[in-house]
């Protein structure tokens, strides 16, 4: 089928709502078929797809914000996996919560009308994300519960346009982000816990693909064509192989023919066994922290709330990451060549809890001083050392940055790895005044730091020394 035919079918899908799911599915097939023409660079196999260079913007960005938002934000109890723990596992705590707070027979879909997002202000959100120093933002378009935060044509009455907010949350946030030149990522779960077609495919040992053809793929194509994302953060892949999800066909289309073919970035969650092996950059697992410098570009996703990705009404301050921990995690991730994706869970009303806002603005304040050591940086030939205090290194062009979290005794910072030269110059980010230093030997130097200010709750969680003319 030719490209013009694919375009015609897609156009009909928009103009004929009653037939939209079928037409959109035909549009998917036509688009995929149309991709195997002249100029194809990537074929639907992992050897070819894995050879695609990662668009440079992702490695340069370093810091992003993750948003888990959906119907699960309404009960706001324990986890965004609320529906599964309640009716999939029959967890006692969730059963007790429902018995104590909701009438008998209450069903999970009845939470949807309460997901109103009445205070959702995308301009206010994006101001916060920009102030936090984030360069990209990833929003959940659909979590494992199946509720879509846009008007998916194959999720009738289980989406944010038909019920709840009655608005296109994905589109509204995307428009606001692009006004501030922030990259936009879309999280999408391949599976849906309780969708009848998925359960039927699962019962058949994933030898049938009715769910993929009528739900997963049409939604992925719709998201790409409608919102033109910079990043697709795939999830919910682990129960079935990539051949069930038709992942390689979709990615070949994405890389060859999609409207974002030259700029889009994807992760590694495209089927059981793909994580840390196939895809664009690697997530490997939630909160992944490698012990040494990986050979492949990676991203650490973690959450301010250590117990949940979604909003919890029962969260406690002691369960949240404090600012020093976040900055240390960010620095260590970037030093090891990774990106840092920090999650916060908005409320069902559409607000970002003040404690999360405080953490994000704190990250931004630190990055405004120390961002030169983070953005567009590269791992140095040594990532860390532990002399007077623990040091983590990054580099950019000919500059080397030494980041430390503890002020050294007598204001003397010893760096044992850098090799100095007559041209060596040392400064601290935030102050242009050169710092005095003396060589330690063949390698290394001792830097005399300015006296620190008095102890204060607003003291920086980390400092950065910039080294010029070292090897």
XYZ file of C-alpha atoms in Angstrom, residues 6 119 128 132 148 165-166 169 214 264 273-274 333 374 383:
15
model
C -2.178 5.416 4.376
C -6.655 22.888 38.916
C 8.137 24.851 37.503
C 13.884 23.000 38.081
C -5.581 7.330 28.455
C -11.165 16.122 33.171
C -12.913 16.256 29.767
C -4.121 16.413 29.057
C -6.751 -3.254 18.016
C 12.832 10.748 18.501
C 14.229 -9.793 27.567
C 14.768 -6.475 25.759
C 24.327 9.312 37.425
C 26.061 18.630 34.174
C 34.567 8.885 37.345
